[in-house]
CSV table of C-alpha atoms and ligand atoms in Angstrom, one decimal:
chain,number,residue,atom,x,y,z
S,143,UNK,CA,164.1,176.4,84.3
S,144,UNK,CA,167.3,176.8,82.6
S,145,UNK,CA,170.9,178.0,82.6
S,146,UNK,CA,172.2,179.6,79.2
S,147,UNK,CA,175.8,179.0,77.9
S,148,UNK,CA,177.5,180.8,74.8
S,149,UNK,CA,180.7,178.9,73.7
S,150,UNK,CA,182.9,181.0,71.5
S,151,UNK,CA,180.2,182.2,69.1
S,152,UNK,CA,180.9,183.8,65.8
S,153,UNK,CA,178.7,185.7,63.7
S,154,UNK,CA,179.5,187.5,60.4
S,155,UNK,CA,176.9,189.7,57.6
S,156,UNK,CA,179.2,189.4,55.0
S,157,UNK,CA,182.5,189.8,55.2
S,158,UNK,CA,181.5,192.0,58.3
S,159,UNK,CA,182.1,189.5,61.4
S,160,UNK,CA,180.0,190.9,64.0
S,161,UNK,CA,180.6,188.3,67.3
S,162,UNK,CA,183.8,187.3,67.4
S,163,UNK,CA,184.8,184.4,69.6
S,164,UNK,CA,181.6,185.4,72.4
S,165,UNK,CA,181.5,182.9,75.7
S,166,UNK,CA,179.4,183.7,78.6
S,167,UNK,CA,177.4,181.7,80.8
S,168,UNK,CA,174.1,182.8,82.9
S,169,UNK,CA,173.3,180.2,85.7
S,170,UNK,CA,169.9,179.2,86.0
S,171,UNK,CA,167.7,182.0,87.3
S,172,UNK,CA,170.3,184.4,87.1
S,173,UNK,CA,169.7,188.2,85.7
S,174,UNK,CA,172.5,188.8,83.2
S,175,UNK,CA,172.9,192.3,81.4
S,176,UNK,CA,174.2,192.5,78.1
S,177,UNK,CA,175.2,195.9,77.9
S,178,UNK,CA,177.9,198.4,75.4
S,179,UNK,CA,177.7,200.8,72.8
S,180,UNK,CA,175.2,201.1,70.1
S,181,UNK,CA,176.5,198.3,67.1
S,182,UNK,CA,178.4,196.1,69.4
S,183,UNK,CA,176.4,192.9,68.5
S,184,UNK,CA,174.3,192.9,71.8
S,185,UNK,CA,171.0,191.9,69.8
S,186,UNK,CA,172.6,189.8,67.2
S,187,UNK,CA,174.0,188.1,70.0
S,188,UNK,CA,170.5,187.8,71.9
S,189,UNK,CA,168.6,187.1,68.1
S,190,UNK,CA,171.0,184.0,67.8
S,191,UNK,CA,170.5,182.6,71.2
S,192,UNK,CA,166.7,183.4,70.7
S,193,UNK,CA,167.4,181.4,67.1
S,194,UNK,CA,166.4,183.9,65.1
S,195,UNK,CA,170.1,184.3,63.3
S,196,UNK,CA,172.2,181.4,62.6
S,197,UNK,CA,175.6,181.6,63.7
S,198,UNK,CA,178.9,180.8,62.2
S,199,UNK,CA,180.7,178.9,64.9
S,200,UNK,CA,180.1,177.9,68.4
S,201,UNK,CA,178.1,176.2,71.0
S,202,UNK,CA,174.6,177.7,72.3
S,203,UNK,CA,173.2,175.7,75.4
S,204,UNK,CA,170.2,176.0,76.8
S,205,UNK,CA,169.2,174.2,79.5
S,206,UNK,CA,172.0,171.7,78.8
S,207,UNK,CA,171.0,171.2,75.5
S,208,UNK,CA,173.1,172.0,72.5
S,209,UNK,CA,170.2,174.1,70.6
S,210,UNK,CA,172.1,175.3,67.3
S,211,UNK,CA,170.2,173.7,65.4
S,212,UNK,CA,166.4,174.4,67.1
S,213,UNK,CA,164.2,176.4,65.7
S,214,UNK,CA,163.3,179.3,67.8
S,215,UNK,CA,160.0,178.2,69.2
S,216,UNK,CA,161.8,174.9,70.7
S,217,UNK,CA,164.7,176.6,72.3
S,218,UNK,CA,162.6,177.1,75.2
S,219,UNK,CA,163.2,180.8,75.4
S,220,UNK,CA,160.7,183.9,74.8
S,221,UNK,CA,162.2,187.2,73.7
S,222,UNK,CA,160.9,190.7,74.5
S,223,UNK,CA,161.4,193.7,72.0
S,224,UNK,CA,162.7,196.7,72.1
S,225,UNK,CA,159.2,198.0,69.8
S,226,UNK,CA,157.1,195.8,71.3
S,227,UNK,CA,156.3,194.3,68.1
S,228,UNK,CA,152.4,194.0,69.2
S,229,UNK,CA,149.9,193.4,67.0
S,230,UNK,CA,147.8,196.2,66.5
S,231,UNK,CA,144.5,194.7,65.1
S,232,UNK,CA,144.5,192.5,68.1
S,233,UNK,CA,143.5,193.1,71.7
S,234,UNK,CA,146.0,193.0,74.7
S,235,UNK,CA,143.8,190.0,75.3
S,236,UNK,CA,144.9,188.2,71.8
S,237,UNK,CA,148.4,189.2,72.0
S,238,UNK,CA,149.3,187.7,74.8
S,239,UNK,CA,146.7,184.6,74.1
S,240,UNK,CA,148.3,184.3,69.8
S,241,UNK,CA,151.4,182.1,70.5
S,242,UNK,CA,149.8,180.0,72.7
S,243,UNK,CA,146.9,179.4,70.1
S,244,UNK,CA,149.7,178.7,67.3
S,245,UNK,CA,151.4,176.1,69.7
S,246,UNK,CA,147.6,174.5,69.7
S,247,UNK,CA,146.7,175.2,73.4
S,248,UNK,CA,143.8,174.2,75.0
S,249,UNK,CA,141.2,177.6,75.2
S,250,UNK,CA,140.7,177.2,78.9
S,251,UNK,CA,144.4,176.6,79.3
S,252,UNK,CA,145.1,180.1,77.2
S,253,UNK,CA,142.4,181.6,78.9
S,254,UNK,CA,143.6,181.1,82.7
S,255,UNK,CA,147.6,181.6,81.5
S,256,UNK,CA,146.4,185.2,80.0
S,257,UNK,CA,144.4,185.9,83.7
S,258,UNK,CA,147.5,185.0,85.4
S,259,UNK,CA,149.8,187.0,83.2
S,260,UNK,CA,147.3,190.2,83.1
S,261,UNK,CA,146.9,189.7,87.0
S,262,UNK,CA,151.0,189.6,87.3
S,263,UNK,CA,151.4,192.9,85.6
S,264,UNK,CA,148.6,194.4,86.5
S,265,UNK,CA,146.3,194.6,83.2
S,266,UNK,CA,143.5,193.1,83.9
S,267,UNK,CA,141.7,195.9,83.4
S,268,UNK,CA,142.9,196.6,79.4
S,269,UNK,CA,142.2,193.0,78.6
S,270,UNK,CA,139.8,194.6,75.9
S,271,UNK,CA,141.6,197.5,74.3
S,272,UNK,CA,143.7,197.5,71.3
S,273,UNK,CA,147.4,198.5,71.6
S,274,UNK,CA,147.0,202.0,70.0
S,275,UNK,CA,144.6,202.7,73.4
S,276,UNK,CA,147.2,201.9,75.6
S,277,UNK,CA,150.2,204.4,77.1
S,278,UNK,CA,154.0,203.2,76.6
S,279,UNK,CA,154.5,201.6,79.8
S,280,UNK,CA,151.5,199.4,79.0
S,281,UNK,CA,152.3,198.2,75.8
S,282,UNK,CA,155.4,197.3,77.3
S,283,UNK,CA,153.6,195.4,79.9
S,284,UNK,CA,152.0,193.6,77.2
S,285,UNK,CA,154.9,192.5,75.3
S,286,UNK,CA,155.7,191.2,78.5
S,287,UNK,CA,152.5,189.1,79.5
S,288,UNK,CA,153.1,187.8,75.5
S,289,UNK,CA,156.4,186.7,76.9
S,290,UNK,CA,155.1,185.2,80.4
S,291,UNK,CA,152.2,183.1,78.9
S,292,UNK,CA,154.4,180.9,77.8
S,293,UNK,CA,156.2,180.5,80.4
S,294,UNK,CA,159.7,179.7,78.9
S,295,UNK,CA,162.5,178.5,80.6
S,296,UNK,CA,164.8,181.9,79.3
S,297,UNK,CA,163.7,185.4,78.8
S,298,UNK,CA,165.4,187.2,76.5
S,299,UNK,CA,164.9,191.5,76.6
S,300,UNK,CA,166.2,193.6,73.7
S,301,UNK,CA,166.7,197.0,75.1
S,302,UNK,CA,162.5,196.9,76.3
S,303,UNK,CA,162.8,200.3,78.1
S,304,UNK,CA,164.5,202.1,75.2
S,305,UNK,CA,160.9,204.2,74.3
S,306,UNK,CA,159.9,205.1,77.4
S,307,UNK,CA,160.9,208.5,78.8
S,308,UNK,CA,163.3,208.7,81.9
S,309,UNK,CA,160.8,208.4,84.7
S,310,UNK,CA,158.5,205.4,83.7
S,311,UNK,CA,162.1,203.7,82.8
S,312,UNK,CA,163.1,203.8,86.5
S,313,UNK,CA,159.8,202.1,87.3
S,314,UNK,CA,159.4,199.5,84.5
S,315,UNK,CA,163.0,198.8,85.2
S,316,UNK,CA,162.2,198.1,89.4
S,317,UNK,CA,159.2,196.3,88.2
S,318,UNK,CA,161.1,193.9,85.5
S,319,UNK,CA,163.5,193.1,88.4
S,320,UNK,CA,161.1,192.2,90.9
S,321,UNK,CA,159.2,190.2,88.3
S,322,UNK,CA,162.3,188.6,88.0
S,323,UNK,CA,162.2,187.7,91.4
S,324,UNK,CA,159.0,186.6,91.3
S,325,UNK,CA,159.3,184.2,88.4
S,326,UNK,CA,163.2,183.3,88.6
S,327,UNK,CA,163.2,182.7,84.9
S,328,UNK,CA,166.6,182.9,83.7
S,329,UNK,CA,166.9,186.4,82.2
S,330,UNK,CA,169.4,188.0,79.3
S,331,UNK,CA,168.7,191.3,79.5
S,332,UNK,CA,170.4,194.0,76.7
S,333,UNK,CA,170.9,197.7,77.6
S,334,UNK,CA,173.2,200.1,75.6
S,335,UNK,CA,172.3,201.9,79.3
S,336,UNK,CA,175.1,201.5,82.1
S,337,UNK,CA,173.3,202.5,84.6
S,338,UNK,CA,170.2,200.2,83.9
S,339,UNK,CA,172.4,197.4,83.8
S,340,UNK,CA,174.6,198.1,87.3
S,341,UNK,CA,171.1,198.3,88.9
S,342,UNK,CA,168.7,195.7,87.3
S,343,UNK,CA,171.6,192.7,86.7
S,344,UNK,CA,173.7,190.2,89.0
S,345,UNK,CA,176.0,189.7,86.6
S,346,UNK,CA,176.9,192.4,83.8
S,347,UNK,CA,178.8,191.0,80.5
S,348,UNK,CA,180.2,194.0,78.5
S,349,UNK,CA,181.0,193.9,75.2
S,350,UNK,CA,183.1,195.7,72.6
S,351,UNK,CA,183.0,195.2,68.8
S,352,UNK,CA,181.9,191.9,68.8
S,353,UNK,CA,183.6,190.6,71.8
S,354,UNK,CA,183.2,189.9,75.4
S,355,UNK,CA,185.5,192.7,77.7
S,356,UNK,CA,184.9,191.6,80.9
S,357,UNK,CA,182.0,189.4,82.9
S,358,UNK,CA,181.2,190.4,86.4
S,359,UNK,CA,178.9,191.5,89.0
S,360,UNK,CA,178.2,195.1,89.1
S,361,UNK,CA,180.4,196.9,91.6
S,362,UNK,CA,182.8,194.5,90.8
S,363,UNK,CA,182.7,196.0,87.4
S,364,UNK,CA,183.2,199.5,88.8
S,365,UNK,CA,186.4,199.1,91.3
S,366,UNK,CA,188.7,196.3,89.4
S,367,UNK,CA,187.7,197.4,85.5
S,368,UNK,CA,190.2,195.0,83.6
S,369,UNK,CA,190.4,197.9,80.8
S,370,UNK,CA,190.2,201.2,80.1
S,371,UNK,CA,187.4,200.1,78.2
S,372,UNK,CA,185.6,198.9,80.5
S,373,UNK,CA,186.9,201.9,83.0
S,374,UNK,CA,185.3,204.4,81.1
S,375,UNK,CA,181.8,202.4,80.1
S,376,UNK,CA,181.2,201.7,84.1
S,377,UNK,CA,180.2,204.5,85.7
S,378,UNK,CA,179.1,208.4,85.0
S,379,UNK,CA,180.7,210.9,84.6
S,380,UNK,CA,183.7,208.4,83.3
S,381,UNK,CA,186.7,207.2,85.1
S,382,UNK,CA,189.2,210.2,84.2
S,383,UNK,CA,192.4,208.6,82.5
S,384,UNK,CA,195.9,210.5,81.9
S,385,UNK,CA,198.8,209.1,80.7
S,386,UNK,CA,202.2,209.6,82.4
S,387,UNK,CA,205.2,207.3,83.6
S,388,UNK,CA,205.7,205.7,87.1
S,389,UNK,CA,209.5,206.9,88.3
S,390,UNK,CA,210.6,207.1,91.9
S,391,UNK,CA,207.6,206.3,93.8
S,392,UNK,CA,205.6,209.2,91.4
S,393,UNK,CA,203.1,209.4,88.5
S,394,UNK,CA,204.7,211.9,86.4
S,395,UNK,CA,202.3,213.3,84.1
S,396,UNK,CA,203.7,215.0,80.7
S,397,UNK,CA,204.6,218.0,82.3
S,398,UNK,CA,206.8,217.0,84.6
S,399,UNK,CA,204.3,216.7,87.5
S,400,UNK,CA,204.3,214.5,89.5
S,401,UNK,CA,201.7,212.6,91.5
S,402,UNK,CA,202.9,211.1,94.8
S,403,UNK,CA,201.9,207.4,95.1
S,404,UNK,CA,201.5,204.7,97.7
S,405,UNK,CA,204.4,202.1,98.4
S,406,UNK,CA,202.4,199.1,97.3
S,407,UNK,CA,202.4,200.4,93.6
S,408,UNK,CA,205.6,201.8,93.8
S,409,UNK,CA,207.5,199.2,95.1
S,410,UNK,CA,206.8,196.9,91.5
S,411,UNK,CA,209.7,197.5,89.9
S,412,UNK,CA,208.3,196.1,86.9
S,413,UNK,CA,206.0,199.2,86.4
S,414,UNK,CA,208.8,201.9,86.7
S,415,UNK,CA,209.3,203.8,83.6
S,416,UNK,CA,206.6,202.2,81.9
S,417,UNK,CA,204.1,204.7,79.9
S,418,UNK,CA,200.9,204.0,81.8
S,419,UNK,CA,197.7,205.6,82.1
S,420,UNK,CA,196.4,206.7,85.7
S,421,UNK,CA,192.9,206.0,85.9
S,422,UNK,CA,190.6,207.6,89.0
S,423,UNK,CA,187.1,208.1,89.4
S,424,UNK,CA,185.8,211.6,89.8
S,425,UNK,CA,184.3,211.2,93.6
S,426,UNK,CA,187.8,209.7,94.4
S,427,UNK,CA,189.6,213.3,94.3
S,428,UNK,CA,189.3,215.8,96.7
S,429,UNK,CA,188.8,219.7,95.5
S,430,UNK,CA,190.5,222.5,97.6
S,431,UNK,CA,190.6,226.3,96.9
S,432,UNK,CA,193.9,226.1,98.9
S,433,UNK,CA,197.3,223.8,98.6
S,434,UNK,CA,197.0,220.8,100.0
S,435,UNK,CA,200.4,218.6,101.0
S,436,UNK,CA,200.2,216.1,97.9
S,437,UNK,CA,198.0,217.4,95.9
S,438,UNK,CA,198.4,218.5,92.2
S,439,UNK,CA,197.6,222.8,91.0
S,440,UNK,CA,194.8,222.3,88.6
S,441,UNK,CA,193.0,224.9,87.1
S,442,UNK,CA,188.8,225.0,86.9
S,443,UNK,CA,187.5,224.9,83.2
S,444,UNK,CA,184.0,224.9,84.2
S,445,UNK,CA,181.9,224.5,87.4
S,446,UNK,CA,178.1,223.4,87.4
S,447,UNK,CA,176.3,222.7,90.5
S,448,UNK,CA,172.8,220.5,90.7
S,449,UNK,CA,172.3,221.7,94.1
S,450,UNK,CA,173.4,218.9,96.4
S,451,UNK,CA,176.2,217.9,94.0
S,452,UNK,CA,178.8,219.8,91.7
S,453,UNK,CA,180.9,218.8,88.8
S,454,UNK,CA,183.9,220.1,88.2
S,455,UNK,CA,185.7,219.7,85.3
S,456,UNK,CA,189.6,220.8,85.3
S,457,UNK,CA,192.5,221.4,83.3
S,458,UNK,CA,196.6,220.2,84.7
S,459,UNK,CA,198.9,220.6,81.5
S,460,UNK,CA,196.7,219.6,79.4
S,461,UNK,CA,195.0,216.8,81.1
S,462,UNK,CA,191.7,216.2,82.2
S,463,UNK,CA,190.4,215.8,85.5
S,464,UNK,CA,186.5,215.8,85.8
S,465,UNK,CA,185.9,215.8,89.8
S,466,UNK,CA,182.7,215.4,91.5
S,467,UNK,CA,181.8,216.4,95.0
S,468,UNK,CA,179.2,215.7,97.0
S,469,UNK,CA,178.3,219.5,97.9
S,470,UNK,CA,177.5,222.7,97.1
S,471,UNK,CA,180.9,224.7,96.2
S,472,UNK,CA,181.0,227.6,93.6
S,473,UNK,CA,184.7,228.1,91.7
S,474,UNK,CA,184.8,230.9,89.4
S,475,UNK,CA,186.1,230.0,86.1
S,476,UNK,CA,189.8,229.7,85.4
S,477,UNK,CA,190.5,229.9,89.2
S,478,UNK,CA,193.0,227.1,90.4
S,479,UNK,CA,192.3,224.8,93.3
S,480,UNK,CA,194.6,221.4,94.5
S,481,UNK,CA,193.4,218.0,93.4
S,482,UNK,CA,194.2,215.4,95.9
S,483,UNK,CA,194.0,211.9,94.5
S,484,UNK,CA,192.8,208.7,96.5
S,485,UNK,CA,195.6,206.9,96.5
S,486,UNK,CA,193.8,203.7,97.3
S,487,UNK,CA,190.8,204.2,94.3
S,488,UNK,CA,193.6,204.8,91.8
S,489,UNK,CA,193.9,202.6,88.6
S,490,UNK,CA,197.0,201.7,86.2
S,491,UNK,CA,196.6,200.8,82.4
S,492,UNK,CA,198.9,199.4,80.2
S,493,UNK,CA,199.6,203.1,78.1
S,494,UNK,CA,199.0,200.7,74.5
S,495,UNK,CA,197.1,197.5,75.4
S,496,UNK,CA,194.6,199.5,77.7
S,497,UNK,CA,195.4,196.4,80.3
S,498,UNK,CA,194.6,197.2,83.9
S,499,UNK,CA,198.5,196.7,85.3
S,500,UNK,CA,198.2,196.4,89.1
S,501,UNK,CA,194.5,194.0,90.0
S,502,UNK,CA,195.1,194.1,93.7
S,503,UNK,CA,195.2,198.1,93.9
E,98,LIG,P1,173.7,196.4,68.9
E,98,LIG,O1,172.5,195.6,69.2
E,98,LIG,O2,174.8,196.2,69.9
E,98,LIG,O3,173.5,197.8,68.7
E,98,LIG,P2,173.7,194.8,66.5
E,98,LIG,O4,173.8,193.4,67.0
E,98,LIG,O5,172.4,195.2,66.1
E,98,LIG,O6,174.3,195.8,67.5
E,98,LIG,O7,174.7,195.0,65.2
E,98,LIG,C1,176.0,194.6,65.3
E,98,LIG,C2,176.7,194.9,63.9
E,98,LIG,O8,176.1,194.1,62.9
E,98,LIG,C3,176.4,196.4,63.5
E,98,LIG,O9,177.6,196.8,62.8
E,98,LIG,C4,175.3,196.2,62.5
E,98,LIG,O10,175.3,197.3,61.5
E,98,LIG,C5,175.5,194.9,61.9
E,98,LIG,N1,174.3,194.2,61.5
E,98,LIG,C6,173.2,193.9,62.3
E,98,LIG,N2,172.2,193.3,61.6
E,98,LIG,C7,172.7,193.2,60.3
E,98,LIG,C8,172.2,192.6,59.1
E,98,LIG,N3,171.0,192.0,59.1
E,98,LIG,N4,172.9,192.6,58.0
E,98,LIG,C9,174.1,193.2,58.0
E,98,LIG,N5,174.7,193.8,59.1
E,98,LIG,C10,174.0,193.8,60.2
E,99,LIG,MG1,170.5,196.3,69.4
């Protein structure tokens, strides 16, 4: 088994530089999530640790050893694809058994590496069929046992569960992470999903336009964001952000509202007056059809309810304020209702940089 470090990797296509200065580190048998939006240089990222793109600059390390310049089948790592890439004129059987055979394995060898893998993921019994007589889930399985047989010291997943529809994701993604488990292969797991990633990973890096935003566990992720980047990526529906000023111990919104707020933020004098933007998370705001001491006069733009939860999305001077609660409550349209914020779940950017200002909040 191995750990897998990425030392300031850059990547261009052209003049197009796609990783820019990317460093992370998984530990060894440690579940890492890649995860950001679609074009951020997640799979170029995983295709150059896999060796399948050379890089530019920068250290790949797998294992302890420096594997720039491996070829993919000695890095030690065995990726899984988003299409499965299977071949159809072969049995599950000869899938998973063809990059053994290439490597010049020993037929009993293949034979009881195959059983083991089929018996792991539960195929035994579709040892025989061809890939176009199997359902989505098991192909994935497949692509899978090709990836087990091997039994590298790094998996790598490209998005795996991106074809499957909503409910056999849920599973494959429960049975991936126990498999995890099971093996404790160090695992690089891409998403473009959030929520896939907060509840398969133990570490989550998220990425941006070619660079690294922030590393961290999940929930970590979710209460100390370092961005509003990051803010708004964690977490559905997103962290709600309006800019304002802090003066006087308030967060004064463009209007001229203001938001009362706790001592420990006020007191930084360093804050006051600077344009910030308040960041909280919808469940972190109390809905009230009547005034509240504190709380801010909004007005409801729309109201939907899923039956043991309901959304509400709201309108102060032109501000947003999406606000979920954990109930059934029906607002008519264009009524108003106070807002309290939770003055302890309550975030400050930097109003240009995006910077969280205050970490210990
Ligand atoms: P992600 O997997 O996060 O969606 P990719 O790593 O596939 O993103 O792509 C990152 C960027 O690199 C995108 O802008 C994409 O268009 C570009 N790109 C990817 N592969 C190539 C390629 N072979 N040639 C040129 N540009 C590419
Ligand atoms: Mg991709």
């Amino acid at each position: 088994m191995a750990g897998v470090s990425v030392l300031n990797l850059i990547k261009s296509y052209g003049p197009v530089r796609v990783l820019q200065d990317v460093s992370f580190e998984a530990q060894d048998g440690e579940f890492i999530a890649l995860v950001g939006p679609s074009g951020c240089g997640k799979s170029t990222l995983l295709r150059s640790i896999a060796g399948l793109e050379t890089v530019d600059g920068g250290t790949i390390t797998i294992g302890g050893r420096v594997v720039n310049d491996l070829d993919p089948k000695e890095r030690d790592a065995s990726m899984v694809f988003q299409n499965y890439a299977l071949y159809p004129h072969m049995t599950v059987r000869q899938n998973m058994a063809f990059s053994l055979k290439l490597r010049g394995g020993g037929a009993s060898e293949i034979a009881s590496r195959v059983a083991e893998a089929a018996r792991i993921l539960g195929l035994d019994d579709y040892l025989d069929r061809y890939p176009r007589q199997l359902s989505g889930g098991q192909r994935q399985r497949v692509a899978m046992g090709r990836a087990i047989v091997r039994k590298p010291s790094v998996f790598l997943f490209d998005e795996p569960l991106s074809n499957l529809d909503a409910a056999l994701r849920v599973q494959m993604r429960s049975e991936i992470r126990s498999l995890h488990k099971r093996l404790g292969v160090t695992s690089i797991y891409v998403t473009h999903d959030q929520v896939e990633a907060m509840t398969m990973a133990d570490r989550i890096v998220v990425m941006q336009g070619g660079r690294v935003e922030q590393v961290g566990p999940p929930l970590r992720l979710y209460d100390k964001p370092c961005n509003t980047f990051v803010a708004t990526f964690i977490g559905s529906p997103a962290m709600n952000l309006v800019a304002g000023k802090l003066r006087n111990g308030q967060f004064i919104m463009s209007d001229g509202q203001g938001i009362p707020l706790p001592a420990k933020i006020t007191g930084n004098s360093e804050l006051d007056t600077r344009p910030v933007k308040l960041g909280i998370r919808p469940e972190h705001i109390g809905i009230s059809s009547k005034a509240v001491r504190g709380s801010i006069s909004a007005m409801v733009e729309s109201c939907e309810s899923t039956g043991n939860m309901t959304y509400f999305n709201c309108t102060v001077a032109g501000a947003t304020f999406n606000v979920t609660a954990p109930y059934r409550l029906i607002v008519e349209r264009g009524s108003l209702v106070a807002l309290t914020l939770d003055a302890q779940y309550l975030h400050f950017f930097d109003a240009d940089s995006g910077k969280q200002l205050i970490n210990e909040v």
